[in-house]
Coordinates of C-alpha atoms in Angstrom, one line a residue:
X1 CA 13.7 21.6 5.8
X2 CA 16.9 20.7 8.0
X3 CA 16.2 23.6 9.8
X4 CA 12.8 23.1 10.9
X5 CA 11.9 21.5 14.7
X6 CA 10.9 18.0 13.4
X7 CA 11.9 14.7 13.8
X8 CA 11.7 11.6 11.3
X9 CA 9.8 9.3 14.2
X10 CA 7.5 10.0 17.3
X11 CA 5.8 8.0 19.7
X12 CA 4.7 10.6 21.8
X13 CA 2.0 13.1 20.9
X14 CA 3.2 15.4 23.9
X15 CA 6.6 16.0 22.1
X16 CA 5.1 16.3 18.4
X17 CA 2.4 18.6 19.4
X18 CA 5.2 20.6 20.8
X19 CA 7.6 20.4 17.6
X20 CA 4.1 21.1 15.5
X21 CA 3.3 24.2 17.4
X22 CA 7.0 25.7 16.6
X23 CA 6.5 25.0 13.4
X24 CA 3.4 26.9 12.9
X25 CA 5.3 30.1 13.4
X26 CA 6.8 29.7 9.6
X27 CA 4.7 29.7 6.8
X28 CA 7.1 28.0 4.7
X29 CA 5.1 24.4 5.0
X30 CA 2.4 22.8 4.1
X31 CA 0.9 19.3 5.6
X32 CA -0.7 15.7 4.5
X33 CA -1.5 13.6 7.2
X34 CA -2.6 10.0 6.1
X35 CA -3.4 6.7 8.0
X36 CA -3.4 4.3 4.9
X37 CA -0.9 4.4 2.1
X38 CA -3.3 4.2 -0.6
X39 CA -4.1 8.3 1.1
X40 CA -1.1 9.4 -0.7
X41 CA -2.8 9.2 -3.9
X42 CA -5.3 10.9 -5.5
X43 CA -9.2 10.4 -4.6
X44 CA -10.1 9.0 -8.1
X45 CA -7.7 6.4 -8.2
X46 CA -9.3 4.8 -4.8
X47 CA -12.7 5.6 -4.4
X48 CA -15.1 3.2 -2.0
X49 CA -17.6 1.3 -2.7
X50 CA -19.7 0.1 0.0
X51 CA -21.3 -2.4 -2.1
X52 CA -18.2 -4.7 -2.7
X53 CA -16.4 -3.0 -0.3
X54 CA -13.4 -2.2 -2.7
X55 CA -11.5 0.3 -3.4
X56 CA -12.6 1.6 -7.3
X57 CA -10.2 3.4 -9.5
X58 CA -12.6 5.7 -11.4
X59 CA -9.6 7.3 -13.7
X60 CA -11.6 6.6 -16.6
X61 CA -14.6 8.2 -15.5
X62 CA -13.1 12.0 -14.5
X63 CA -14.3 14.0 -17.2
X64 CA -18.0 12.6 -16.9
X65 CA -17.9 13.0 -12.8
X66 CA -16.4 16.6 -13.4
X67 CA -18.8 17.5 -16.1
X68 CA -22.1 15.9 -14.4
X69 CA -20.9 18.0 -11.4
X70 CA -20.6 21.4 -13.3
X71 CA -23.8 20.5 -15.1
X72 CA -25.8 19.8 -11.9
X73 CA -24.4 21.6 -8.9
X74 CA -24.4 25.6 -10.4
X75 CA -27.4 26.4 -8.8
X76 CA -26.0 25.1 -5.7
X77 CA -23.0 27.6 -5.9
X78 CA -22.8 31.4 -5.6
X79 CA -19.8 33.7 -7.0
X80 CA -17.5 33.4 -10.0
X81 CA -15.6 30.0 -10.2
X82 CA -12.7 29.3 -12.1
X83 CA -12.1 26.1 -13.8
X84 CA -9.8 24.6 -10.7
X85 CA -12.0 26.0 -8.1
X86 CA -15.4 24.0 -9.6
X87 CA -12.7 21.0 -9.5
X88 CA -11.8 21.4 -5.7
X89 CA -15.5 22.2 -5.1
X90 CA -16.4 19.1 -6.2
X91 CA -13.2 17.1 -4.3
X92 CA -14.2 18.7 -1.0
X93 CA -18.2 17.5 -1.2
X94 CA -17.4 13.9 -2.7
X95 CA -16.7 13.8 -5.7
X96 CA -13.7 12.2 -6.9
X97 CA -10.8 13.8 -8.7
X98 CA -7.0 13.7 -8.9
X99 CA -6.4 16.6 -6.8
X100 CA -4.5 15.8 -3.5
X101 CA -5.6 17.9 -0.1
X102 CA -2.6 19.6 1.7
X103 CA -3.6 22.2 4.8
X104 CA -0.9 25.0 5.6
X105 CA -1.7 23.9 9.3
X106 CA -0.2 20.9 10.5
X107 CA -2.8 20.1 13.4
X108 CA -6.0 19.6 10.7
X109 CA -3.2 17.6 9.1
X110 CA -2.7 15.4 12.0
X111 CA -6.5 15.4 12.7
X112 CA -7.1 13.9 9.2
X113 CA -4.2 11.4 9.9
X114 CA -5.9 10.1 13.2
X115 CA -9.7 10.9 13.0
X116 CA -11.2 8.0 11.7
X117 CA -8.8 5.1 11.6
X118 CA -7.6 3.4 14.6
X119 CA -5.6 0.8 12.9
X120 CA -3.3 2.6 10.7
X121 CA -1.2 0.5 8.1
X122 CA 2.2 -0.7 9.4
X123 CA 0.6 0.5 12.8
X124 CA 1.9 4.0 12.0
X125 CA 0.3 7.1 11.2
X126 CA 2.2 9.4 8.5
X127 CA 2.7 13.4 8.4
X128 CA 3.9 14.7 5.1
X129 CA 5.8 18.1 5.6
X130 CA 6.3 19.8 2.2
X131 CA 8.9 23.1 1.7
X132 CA 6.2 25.4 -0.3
X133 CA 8.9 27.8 -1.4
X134 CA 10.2 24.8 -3.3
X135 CA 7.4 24.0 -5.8
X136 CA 5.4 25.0 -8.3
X137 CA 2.4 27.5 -7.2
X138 CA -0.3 27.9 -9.7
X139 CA -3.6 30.3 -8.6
X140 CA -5.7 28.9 -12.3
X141 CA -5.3 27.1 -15.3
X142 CA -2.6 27.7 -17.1
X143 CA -3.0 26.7 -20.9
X144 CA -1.8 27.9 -24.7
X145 CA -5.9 27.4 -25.4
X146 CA -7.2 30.9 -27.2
X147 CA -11.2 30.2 -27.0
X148 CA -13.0 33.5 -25.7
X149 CA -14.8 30.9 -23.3
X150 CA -14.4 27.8 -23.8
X151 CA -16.3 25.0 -22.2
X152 CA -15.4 23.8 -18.2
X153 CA -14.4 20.1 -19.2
X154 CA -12.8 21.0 -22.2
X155 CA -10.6 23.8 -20.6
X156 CA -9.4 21.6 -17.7
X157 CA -9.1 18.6 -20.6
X158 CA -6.8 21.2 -22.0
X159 CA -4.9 22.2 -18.9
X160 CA -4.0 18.5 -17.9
X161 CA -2.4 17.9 -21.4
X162 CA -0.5 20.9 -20.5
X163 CA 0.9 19.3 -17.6
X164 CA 2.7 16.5 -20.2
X165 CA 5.0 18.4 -21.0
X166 CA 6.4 20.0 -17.8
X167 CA 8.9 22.5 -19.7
X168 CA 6.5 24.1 -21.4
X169 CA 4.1 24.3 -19.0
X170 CA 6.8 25.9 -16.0
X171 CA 7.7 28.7 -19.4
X172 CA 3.8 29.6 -19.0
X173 CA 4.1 30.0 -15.4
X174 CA 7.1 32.0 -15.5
X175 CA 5.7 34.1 -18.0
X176 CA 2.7 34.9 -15.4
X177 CA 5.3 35.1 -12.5
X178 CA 7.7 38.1 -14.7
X179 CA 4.1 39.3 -15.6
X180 CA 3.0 39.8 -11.9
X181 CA 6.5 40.8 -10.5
X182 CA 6.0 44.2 -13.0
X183 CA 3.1 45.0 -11.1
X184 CA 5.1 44.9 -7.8
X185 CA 3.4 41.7 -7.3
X186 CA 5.7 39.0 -5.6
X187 CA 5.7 35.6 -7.4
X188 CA 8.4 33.2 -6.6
X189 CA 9.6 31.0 -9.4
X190 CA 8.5 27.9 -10.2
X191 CA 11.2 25.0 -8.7
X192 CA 11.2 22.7 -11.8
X193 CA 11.3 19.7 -9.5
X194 CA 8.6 20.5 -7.3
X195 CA 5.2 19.5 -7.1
X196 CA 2.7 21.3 -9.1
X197 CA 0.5 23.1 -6.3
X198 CA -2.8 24.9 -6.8
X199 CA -3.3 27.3 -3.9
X200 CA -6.7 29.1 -5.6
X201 CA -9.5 30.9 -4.3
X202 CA -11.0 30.4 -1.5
X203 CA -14.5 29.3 -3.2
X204 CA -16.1 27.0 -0.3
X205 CA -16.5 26.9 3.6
X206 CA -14.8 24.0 3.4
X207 CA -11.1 24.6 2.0
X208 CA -11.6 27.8 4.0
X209 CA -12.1 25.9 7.3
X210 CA -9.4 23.5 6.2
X211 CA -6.8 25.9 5.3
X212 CA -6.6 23.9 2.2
X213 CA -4.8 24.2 -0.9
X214 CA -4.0 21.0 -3.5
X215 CA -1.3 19.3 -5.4
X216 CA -1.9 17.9 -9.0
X217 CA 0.4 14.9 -9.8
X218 CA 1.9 14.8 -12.9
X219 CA 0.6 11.4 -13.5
X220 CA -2.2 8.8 -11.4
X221 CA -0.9 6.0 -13.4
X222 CA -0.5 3.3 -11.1
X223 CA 1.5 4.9 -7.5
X224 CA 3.2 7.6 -9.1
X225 CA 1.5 10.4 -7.6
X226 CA 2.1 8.8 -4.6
X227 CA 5.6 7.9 -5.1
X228 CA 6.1 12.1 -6.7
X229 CA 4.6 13.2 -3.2
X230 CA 7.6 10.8 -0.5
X231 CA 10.6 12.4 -3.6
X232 CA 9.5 16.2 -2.3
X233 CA 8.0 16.1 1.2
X234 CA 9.5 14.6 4.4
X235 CA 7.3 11.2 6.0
X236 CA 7.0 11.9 9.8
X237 CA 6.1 8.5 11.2
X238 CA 4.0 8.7 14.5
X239 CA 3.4 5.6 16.6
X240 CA 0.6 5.9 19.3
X241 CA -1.4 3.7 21.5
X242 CA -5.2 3.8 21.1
X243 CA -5.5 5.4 24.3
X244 CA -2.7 8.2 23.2
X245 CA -4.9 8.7 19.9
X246 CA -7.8 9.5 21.8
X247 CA -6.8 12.2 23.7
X248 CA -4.3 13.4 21.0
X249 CA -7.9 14.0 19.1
X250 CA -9.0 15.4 22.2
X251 CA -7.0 17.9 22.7
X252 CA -7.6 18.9 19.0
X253 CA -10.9 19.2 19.5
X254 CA -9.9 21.6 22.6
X255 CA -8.0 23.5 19.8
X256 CA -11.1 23.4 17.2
X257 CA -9.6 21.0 15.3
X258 CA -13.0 18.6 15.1
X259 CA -15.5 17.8 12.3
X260 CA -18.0 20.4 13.4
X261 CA -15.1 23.0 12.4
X262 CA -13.9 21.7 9.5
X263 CA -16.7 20.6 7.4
X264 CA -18.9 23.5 8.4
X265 CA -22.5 22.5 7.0
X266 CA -25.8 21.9 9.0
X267 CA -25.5 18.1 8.3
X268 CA -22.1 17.8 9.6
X269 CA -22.8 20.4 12.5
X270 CA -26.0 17.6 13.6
X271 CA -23.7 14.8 13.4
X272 CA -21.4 16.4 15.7
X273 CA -24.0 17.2 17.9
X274 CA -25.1 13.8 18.1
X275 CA -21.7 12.3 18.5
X276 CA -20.9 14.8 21.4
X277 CA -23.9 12.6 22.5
X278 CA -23.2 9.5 22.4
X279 CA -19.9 10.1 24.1
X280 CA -21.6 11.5 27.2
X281 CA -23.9 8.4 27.2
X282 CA -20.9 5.9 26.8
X283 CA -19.0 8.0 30.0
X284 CA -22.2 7.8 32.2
X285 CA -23.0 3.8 31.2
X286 CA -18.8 3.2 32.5
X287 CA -19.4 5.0 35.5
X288 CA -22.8 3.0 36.1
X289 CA -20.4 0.0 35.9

């Protein structure tokens, strides 16, 4: 990480855009970019609700969402899924789970960070930079279970206890790993302190548009998952003004880095339209002024 272009602090997009771009020519990162704390853990911990305008932790309510989704949504979805991938299916189209987003590109990072918050906590927007090399890299569930085919919920049940007790479960991985390496397959081996990473298929338009891949805390007891994700990755703090904001985002959206790109479905692709809209209006009712 020491050797990488980056700085702790910026308050200038122009220079961080700069140091980003540099850093795309290594694919040893991957990126989180928050503008609320609460970001750096996972989605069913702090789900809103617009009625009481809270945030919900829905913990205790995984397996039924997970299950309910599986149940409702297969004729919705085409292709073979495995276990993780109906999981980060249903984490990219709403539902809730305790899977954490990373993108191996640092600008849809930073576009998440910006996008839709203007007031970020502490007045600072936060890019997490995370050594990939250096963690654990799962592509499925990894479990002792034997069942021929055992049921969605149940198998993923089974794959979290896994996850309790880390030793074992980095022995299964490295079992896989000295399995694939005899086929001339390179897999690196599993950094026992690093963050359990799921870099799976690429089973919707979604993670393919986001470059996504996910980490899986060991625990979403209270912050831990969030405190586990500032032990392994670096914080970049970035301080802008609103006006610097909006043309940072504009000059994403130059690059393609916009919601029309990176949730690719018709209703997102009208609300872009329409936004587009909107802003045109709003620049000919100024120069009316």
């Amino acid at each position: 990480m020491d050797e990488s272009p980056i700085k702790e602090n910026y308050t200038s997009s122009k220079i961080l855009i700069n140091d980003l771009i540099r850093l795309t020519r290594s694919d040893q990162y991957i990126f989180r970019g928050i503008s609320r704390r609460s970001e750096l853990n996972p989605s069913i911990c702090r789900k809103y609700d617009r009625e009481t305008q809270t945030l919900v932790n829905l913990k205790d309510q995984e397996f039924a969402l997970l299950h309910a989704f599986r149940q409702q949504a297969s004729n919705l979805l085409s292709g073979t899924m495995e276990t993780l991938d109906y999981v980060a299916c249903a984490q990219h189209y709403g539902i809730p789970t305790r899977l954490i987003d990373w993108t191996y590109n640092p600008f849809i990072a930073l576009y998440f960070a910006l996008a839709e918050n203007k007031q970020p906590d502490n007045g600072e927007y936060e890019l997490f930079v995370l050594p990939l090399r250096e963690q654990i890299i799962i592509h499925r569930c990894y479990s002792q279970r034997k069942e021929a085919d055992p049921e969605f919920i149940e198998e993923y049940a089974g794959f979290l206890n896994q996850l309790r007790d880390k030793a074992q479960f980095l022995s299964l991985v490295q079992q896989r790993n000295v399995a694939l390496n005899e086929l001339n397959i390179e897999a690196d081996d599993p950094q026992p302190q690093g963050l359990i990473i799921y870099n799976g298929s690429s089973s919707n338009a979604r993670l393919i548009a986001q470059a996504g891949l996910f980490s899986i805390p060991s625990s979403i007891e209270g912050n831990e998952a969030a405190d586990e994700i500032r032990r392994s990755a670096r914080c970049i703090s970035i301080r802008l003004s609103d006006k610097e904001r909006r043309e940072t985002l504009g000059f994403l959206d130059n690059m393609g880095y916009n919601k029309q790109r990176l949730f690719p479905d018709l209703q997102n692709l009208c609300d872009s339209i329409v936004a587009q809209a909107l802003q045109k209006q709003a620049k000919i009712q100024w120069n009316l002024l």
